[in-house]
XYZ file of C-alpha atoms in Angstrom:
195
model
C -160.600 -66.155 -70.191
C -161.463 -65.077 -66.654
C -162.230 -61.364 -66.311
C -161.457 -59.543 -63.078
C -164.587 -58.306 -61.323
C -163.099 -56.435 -58.352
C -160.413 -53.908 -57.677
C -159.507 -53.097 -54.080
C -157.187 -50.329 -52.975
C -156.258 -50.253 -49.304
C -154.487 -47.491 -47.487
C -151.371 -48.629 -45.628
C -152.080 -50.115 -42.191
C -149.998 -47.468 -40.415
C -152.056 -44.578 -41.799
C -155.011 -44.727 -39.401
C -152.784 -44.595 -36.338
C -150.695 -41.811 -37.901
C -153.833 -39.731 -38.562
C -155.048 -40.361 -35.016
C -151.954 -38.616 -33.678
C -152.537 -35.505 -35.795
C -153.987 -32.384 -34.207
C -154.881 -30.129 -37.094
C -156.917 -27.056 -37.774
C -158.743 -28.150 -40.918
C -159.941 -24.572 -41.364
C -156.361 -23.371 -41.947
C -154.998 -24.046 -45.437
C -151.338 -24.077 -44.379
C -152.071 -26.574 -41.599
C -154.015 -28.790 -44.022
C -151.218 -28.683 -46.580
C -148.625 -29.334 -43.889
C -150.502 -32.518 -42.960
C -150.623 -33.613 -46.619
C -146.895 -32.986 -47.159
C -146.015 -34.780 -43.911
C -148.214 -37.684 -45.013
C -146.322 -37.921 -48.324
C -143.028 -38.006 -46.412
C -144.348 -40.685 -44.061
C -145.409 -42.766 -47.068
C -141.791 -42.589 -48.254
C -140.284 -43.335 -44.833
C -142.583 -46.342 -44.394
C -141.772 -47.511 -47.945
C -145.469 -47.937 -48.657
C -145.631 -45.924 -51.867
C -144.546 -42.914 -53.850
C -143.848 -39.383 -52.600
C -147.360 -38.035 -53.090
C -150.347 -37.507 -50.773
C -153.736 -35.810 -50.931
C -156.707 -35.032 -48.723
C -160.314 -33.984 -49.159
C -161.384 -31.366 -46.622
C -164.940 -30.178 -45.967
C -164.405 -26.416 -45.708
C -167.964 -25.789 -44.498
C -167.385 -27.861 -41.349
C -163.560 -27.765 -41.189
C -163.247 -31.536 -41.160
C -161.159 -34.152 -42.860
C -163.190 -36.412 -45.172
C -160.445 -38.610 -46.635
C -156.757 -38.940 -47.379
C -154.843 -40.710 -50.092
C -151.245 -41.667 -50.684
C -149.616 -42.851 -53.873
C -150.024 -46.641 -54.083
C -149.122 -47.277 -57.739
C -146.231 -49.697 -57.220
C -147.772 -51.361 -54.150
C -151.164 -51.946 -55.756
C -149.973 -52.598 -59.299
C -152.549 -50.052 -60.495
C -151.497 -47.027 -62.550
C -154.557 -45.082 -61.394
C -153.671 -45.362 -57.677
C -152.383 -41.792 -57.484
C -152.880 -39.982 -54.181
C -155.562 -37.678 -55.597
C -157.509 -40.536 -57.162
C -157.370 -42.490 -53.900
C -158.431 -39.498 -51.758
C -161.288 -38.561 -54.117
C -162.512 -42.166 -54.357
C -162.472 -42.605 -50.593
C -164.291 -39.281 -50.081
C -166.970 -40.298 -52.578
C -167.288 -43.656 -50.845
C -167.473 -42.066 -47.373
C -170.161 -39.605 -48.465
C -172.028 -42.100 -50.637
C -172.009 -39.978 -53.783
C -169.758 -39.697 -56.835
C -170.455 -35.944 -56.991
C -168.765 -34.160 -54.098
C -170.299 -30.937 -55.397
C -173.607 -31.967 -53.836
C -172.061 -31.339 -50.419
C -170.512 -27.932 -51.209
C -167.160 -26.693 -49.996
C -165.120 -29.831 -50.684
C -161.448 -28.974 -51.145
C -158.720 -31.193 -52.589
C -155.244 -30.689 -51.132
C -152.363 -32.304 -53.014
C -148.655 -32.508 -52.284
C -148.048 -31.860 -56.001
C -150.091 -30.254 -58.742
C -152.144 -32.878 -60.559
C -150.741 -34.980 -63.375
C -152.721 -35.324 -66.605
C -154.950 -38.102 -65.188
C -155.672 -36.398 -61.873
C -156.296 -33.067 -63.614
C -159.143 -34.751 -65.488
C -160.598 -36.135 -62.272
C -160.700 -32.790 -60.448
C -163.711 -31.211 -62.205
C -165.585 -34.513 -62.422
C -165.200 -35.068 -58.681
C -167.167 -31.957 -57.744
C -164.546 -30.319 -55.507
C -164.757 -26.545 -55.216
C -161.056 -25.892 -54.776
C -157.665 -27.434 -55.482
C -154.648 -26.532 -53.376
C -151.226 -27.788 -54.518
C -147.731 -27.785 -53.053
C -145.004 -28.922 -55.504
C -145.217 -28.204 -59.225
C -145.248 -30.442 -62.280
C -141.681 -29.281 -62.973
C -140.635 -30.391 -59.467
C -142.083 -33.891 -59.999
C -140.529 -34.162 -63.440
C -137.141 -33.031 -62.077
C -137.413 -36.004 -59.681
C -137.955 -38.283 -62.705
C -141.746 -38.708 -62.783
C -143.713 -38.459 -66.044
C -146.649 -36.162 -65.291
C -148.210 -36.323 -68.755
C -149.612 -33.519 -70.832
C -152.291 -31.127 -69.680
C -153.302 -27.706 -70.997
C -150.804 -24.895 -70.413
C -153.698 -22.887 -68.951
C -154.862 -25.736 -66.670
C -155.451 -23.408 -63.701
C -157.667 -21.101 -65.754
C -159.522 -24.128 -67.163
C -160.418 -25.248 -63.636
C -161.250 -21.717 -62.519
C -163.606 -21.380 -65.509
C -165.477 -24.374 -64.036
C -165.765 -22.605 -60.667
C -162.854 -24.413 -58.995
C -160.511 -22.157 -57.027
C -156.840 -23.059 -57.572
C -153.917 -22.304 -55.250
C -150.405 -23.437 -56.196
C -146.987 -23.465 -54.508
C -148.446 -23.747 -50.997
C -145.506 -25.224 -49.004
C -143.774 -26.018 -52.300
C -140.253 -26.298 -50.891
C -141.377 -28.720 -48.161
C -143.115 -30.911 -50.752
C -140.131 -30.808 -53.100
C -137.935 -32.001 -50.234
C -140.053 -35.181 -50.094
C -139.039 -35.902 -53.709
C -135.384 -35.599 -52.664
C -136.024 -37.956 -49.735
C -137.666 -40.459 -52.090
C -134.786 -40.353 -54.567
C -132.202 -40.673 -51.766
C -134.023 -43.724 -50.378
C -133.911 -45.451 -53.779
C -137.670 -45.153 -54.383
C -139.006 -46.558 -57.645
C -139.485 -43.951 -60.368
C -142.282 -45.501 -62.428
C -143.254 -44.217 -65.842
C -145.516 -45.573 -68.589
C -144.223 -47.724 -71.415
C -142.030 -50.802 -71.529
C -139.677 -51.487 -68.661
C -136.251 -50.190 -69.714
C -134.661 -53.345 -68.262
C -136.713 -55.648 -70.566
């Protein structure tokens, strides 16, 4: 049996050029979230992944560290959620698994984290989490977000992570509608219902 020894996740080729055209104030939370929501919509329009995006912002220097888009179906990897991609790329860019060593790292997400991404937030070292759409919004679109504590916001706040929810929620929820209308794949764990 041959075991895999590498796993590579690549952002879509269009993303670098798209980011280059953005003029954003990374010190303004609404502008940062607007960029993340627009990125999720662009990922849908380009048919390069699911309707989710995320970014890691250095709030001390008002600069973008990394972005991520949902690449689950394109990569064949269940862990390729936007938050996981953005956090991994930020850690790679800064050369450290603990973003807390840099202080002021914020995670912006187009939707509140699923069960997997919720677990990654405190371990990543970010100091704040800012979300647009809710778990209920994603589940209404057909996605399985998994189980997390009912008091998930308080759990993160108890670890010193500031949490903001519903920031541009309606705009992010509209991306789910766009994805459904375009026939985007709604992937969920378990056996394929067509098997």
